Short mmCIF file of C-alpha atoms and ligand atoms in Angstrom, two decimals:
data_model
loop_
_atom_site.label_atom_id
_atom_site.label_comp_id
_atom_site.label_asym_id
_atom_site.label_seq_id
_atom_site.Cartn_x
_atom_site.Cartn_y
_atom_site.Cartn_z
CA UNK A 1 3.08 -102.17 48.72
CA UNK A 2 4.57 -98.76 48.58
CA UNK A 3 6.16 -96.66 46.11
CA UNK A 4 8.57 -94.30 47.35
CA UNK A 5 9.63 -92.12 44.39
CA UNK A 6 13.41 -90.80 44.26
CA UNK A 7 13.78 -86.43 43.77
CA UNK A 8 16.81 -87.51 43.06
CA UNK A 9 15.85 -87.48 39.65
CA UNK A 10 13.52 -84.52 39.77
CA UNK A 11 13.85 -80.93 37.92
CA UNK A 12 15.76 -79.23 40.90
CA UNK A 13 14.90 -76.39 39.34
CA UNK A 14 11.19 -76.43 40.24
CA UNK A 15 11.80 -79.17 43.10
CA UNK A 16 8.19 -78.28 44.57
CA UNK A 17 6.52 -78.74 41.43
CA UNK A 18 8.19 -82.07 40.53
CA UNK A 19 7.24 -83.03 45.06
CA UNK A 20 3.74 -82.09 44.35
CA UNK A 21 3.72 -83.72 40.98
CA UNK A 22 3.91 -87.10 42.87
CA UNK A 23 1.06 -86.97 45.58
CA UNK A 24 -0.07 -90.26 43.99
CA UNK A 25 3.23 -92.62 45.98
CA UNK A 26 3.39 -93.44 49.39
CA UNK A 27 6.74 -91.50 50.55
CA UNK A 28 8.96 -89.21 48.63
CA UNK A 29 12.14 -91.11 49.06
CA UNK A 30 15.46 -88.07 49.37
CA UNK A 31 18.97 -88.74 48.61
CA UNK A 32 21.34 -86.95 51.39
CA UNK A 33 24.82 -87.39 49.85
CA UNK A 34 28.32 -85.54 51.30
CA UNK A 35 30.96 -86.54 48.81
CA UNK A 36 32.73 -88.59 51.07
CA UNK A 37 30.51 -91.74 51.89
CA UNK A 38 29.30 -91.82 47.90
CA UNK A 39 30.72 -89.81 45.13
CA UNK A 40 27.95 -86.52 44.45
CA UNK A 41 26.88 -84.15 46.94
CA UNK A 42 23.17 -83.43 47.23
CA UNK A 43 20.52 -82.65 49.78
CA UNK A 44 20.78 -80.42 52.93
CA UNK A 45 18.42 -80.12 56.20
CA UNK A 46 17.59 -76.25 54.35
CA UNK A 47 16.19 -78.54 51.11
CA UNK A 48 14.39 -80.76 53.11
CA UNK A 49 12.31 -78.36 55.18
CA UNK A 50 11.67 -77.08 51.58
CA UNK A 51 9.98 -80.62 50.25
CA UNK A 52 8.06 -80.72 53.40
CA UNK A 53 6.13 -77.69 52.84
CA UNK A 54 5.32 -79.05 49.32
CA UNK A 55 4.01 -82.20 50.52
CA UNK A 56 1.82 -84.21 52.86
CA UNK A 57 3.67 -87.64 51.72
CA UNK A 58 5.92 -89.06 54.87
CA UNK A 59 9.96 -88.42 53.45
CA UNK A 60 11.76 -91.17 53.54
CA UNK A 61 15.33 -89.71 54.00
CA UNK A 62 18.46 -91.89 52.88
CA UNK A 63 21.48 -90.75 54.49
CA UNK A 64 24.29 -91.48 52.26
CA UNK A 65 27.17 -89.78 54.49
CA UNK A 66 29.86 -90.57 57.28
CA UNK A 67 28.73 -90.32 60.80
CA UNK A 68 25.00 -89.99 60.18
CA UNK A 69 24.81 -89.97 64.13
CA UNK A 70 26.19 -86.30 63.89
CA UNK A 71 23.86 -85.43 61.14
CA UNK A 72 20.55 -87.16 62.80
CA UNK A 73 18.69 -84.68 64.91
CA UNK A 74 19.51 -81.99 61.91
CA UNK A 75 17.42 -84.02 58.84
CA UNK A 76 14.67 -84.79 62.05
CA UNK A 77 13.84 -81.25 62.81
CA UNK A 78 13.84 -80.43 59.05
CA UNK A 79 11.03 -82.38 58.45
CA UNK A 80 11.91 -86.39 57.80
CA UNK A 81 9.72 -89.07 58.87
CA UNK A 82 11.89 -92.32 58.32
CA UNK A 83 15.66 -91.67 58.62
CA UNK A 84 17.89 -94.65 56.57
CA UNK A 85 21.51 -95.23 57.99
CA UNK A 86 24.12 -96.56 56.25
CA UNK A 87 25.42 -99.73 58.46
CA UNK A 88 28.86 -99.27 56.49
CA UNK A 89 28.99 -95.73 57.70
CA UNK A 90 28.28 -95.81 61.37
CA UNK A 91 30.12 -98.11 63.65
CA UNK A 92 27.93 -97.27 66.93
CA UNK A 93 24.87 -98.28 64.62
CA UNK A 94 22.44 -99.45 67.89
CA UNK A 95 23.10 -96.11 69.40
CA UNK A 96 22.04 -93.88 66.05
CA UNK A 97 18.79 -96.12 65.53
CA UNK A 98 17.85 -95.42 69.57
CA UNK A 99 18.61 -91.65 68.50
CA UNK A 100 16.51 -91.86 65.63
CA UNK A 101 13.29 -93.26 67.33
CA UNK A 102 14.07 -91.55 70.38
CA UNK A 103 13.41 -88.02 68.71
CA UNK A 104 9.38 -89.86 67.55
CA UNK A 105 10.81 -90.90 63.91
CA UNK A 106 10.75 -94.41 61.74
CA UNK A 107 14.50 -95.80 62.26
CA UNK A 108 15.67 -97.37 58.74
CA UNK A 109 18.73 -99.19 58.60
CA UNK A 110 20.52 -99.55 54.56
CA UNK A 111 22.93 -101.83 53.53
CA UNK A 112 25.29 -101.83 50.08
CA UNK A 113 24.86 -104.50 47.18
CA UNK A 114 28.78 -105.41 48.72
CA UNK A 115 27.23 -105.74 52.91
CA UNK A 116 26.24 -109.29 54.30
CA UNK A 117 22.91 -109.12 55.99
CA UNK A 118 24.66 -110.45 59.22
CA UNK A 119 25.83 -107.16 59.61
CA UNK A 120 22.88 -105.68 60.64
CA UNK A 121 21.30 -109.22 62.19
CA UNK A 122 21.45 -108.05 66.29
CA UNK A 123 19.67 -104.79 64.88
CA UNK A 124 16.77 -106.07 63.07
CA UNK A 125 14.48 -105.72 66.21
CA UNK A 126 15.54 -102.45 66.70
CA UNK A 127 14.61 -100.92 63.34
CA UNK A 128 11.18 -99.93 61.33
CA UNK A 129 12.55 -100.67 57.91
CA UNK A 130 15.82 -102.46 55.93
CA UNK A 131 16.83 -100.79 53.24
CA UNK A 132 18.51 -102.95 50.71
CA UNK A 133 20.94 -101.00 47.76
CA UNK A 134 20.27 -102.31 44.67
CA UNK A 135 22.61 -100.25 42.97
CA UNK A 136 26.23 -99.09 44.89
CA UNK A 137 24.58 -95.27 46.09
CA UNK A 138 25.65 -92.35 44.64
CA UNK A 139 23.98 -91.50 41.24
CA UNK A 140 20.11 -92.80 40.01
CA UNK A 141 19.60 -94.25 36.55
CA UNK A 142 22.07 -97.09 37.05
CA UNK A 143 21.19 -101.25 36.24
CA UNK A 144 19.89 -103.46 38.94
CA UNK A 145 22.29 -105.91 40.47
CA UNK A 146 20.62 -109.39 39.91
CA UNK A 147 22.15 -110.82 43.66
CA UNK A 148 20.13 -107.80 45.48
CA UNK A 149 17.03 -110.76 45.35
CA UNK A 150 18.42 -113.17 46.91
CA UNK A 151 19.62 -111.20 49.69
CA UNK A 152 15.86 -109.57 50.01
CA UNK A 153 14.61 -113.35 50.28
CA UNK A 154 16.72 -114.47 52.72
CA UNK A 155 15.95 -111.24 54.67
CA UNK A 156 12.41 -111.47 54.29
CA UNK A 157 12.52 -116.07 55.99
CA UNK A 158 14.91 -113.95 58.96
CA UNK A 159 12.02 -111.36 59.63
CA UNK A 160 9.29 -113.93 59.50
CA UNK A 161 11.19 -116.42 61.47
CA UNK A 162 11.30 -114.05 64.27
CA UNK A 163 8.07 -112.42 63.77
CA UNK A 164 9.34 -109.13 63.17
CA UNK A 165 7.28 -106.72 61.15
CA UNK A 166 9.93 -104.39 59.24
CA UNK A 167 9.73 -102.88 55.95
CA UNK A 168 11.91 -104.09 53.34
CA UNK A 169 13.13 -101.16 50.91
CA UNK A 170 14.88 -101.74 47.74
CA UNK A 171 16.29 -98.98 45.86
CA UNK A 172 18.12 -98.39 42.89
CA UNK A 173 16.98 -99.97 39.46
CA UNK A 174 13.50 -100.67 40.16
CA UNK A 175 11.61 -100.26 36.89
CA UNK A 176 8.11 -101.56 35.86
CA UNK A 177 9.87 -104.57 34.11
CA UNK A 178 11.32 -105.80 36.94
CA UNK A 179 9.69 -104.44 39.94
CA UNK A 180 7.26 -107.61 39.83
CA UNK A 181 10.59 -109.81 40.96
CA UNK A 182 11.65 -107.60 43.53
CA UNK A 183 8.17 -107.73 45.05
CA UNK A 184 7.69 -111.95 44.95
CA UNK A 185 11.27 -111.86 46.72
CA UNK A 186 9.90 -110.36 49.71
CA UNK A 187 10.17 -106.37 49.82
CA UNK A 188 7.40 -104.56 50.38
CA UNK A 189 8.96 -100.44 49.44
CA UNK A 190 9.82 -99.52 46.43
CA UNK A 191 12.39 -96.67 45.65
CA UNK A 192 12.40 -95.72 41.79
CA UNK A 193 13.77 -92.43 40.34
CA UNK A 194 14.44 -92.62 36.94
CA UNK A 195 11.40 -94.95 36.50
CA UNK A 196 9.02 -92.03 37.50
CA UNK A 197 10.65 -88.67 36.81
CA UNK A 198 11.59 -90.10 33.28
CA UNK A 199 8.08 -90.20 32.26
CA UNK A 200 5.66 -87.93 30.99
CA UNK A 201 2.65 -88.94 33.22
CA UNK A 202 4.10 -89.40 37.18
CA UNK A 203 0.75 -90.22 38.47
CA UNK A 204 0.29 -93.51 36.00
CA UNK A 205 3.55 -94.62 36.45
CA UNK A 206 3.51 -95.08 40.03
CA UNK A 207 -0.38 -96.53 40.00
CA UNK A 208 1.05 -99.06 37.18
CA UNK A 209 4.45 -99.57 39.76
CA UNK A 210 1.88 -100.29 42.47
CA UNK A 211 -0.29 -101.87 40.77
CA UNK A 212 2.74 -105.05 39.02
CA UNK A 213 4.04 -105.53 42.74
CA UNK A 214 0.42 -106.20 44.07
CA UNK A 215 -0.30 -108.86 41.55
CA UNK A 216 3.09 -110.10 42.38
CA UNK A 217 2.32 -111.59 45.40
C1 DX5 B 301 21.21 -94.06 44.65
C2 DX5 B 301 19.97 -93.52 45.34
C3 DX5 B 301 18.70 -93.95 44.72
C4 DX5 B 301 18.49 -93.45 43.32
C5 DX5 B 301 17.51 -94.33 42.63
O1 DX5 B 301 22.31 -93.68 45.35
O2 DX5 B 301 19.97 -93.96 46.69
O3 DX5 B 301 17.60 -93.61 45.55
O4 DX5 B 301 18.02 -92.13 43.28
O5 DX5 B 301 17.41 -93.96 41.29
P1 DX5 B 301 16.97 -94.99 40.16
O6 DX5 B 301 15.59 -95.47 40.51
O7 DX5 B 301 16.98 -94.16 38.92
O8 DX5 B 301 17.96 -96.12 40.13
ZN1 ZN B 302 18.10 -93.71 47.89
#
């Protein structure tokens, strides 16, 4: 069970602080966004070479932008460990998570609340972790879609039917009311922004996260 807390939601304007601030989750979890795939621009290669230095954690980079491919080897040599592509925004999808483990990092493939999981079924052995969008990307603090668990559960019998040991991710939503649910569905990563930056004490709120999806299962 990981927690993989969003900067999303973070003071930008002491982004090191607020990185450091979190050394109690498992990855920091950064939003890349271009104003063309989702609606707000973000997070450059120059910002994540910046978290890096502030942080031992593994980043979890979510690519929110049209041909990731292009964008790859540029978020890589900045400093991100797992690399999440959008299946909606790449149509030569096999190639970019080859790319991805080719240059040594964790290939993460994300789908939106809208995407069938047969999109990304002739992919699933090539990947490290499924991301599944809880929310339709572009801004944090929004409500949890309800559907997101069945589609984690069905995800979850495909993996174990083959054998396959990915990660599931959810993100978007995830609070300590509900993060129990997500967890008995099958998904083993947990992204939450809001739910951590919008409390006083970071540390307790991610031990508590933790702590309700463990006894979930
Ligand atoms: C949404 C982002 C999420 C977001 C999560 O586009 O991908 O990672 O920051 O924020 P919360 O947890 O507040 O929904
Ligand atoms: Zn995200």
């Amino acid at each position: 069970m990981k927690i993989a807390p969003s900067i999303l939601s973070a003071d930008f304007g002491r982004l090191a602080e607020e990185v450091r601030a979190i050394a109690a989750a498992d990855y920091v979890h950064v939003d890349v966004m271009d104003g063309h795939f989702v609606p707000n621009l973000t997070i450059g290669p120059v910002v994540i070479e910046a978290v890096k230095k502030a942080t031992s954690l593994p980043l979890d980079v979510h690519l929110m932008i049209e041909n990731s491919a292009r964008w790859v080897e540029a978020y890589a040599k900045a400093g991100a460990d797992i690399i999440g592509v959008h299946v909606e925004g790449d149509v030569h999808l096999h190639r970019t998570l080859g790319l991805i483990r080719s240059l040594g990092k964790k290939a993460c493939v994300v789908l939106n609340p809208a995407t069938p999981l047969e999109m990304i079924e002739y992919v699933l052995g090539d990947v490290d972790q499924v991301l599944i969008m809880s929310v339709n990307p572009g801004f944090g603090g929004q409500s949890f879609i309800p559907s997101t668990l069945e589609k984690v559960r069905r995800l979850r019998k495909l993996l174990d039917e083959r054998g396959l040991h990915v990660d599931i991710e959810v993100d978007g939503g995830i609070k300590l009311d509900n993060i129990a649910d997500v967890a008995r569905a099958g998904a083993n990563v947990f992204v939450a922004g809001s739910a951590v930056y919008g409390t006083k004490d970071y540390t307790a709120t991610i031990n508590s996260l933790r702590d309700r999806a463990r006894s979930a299962r």
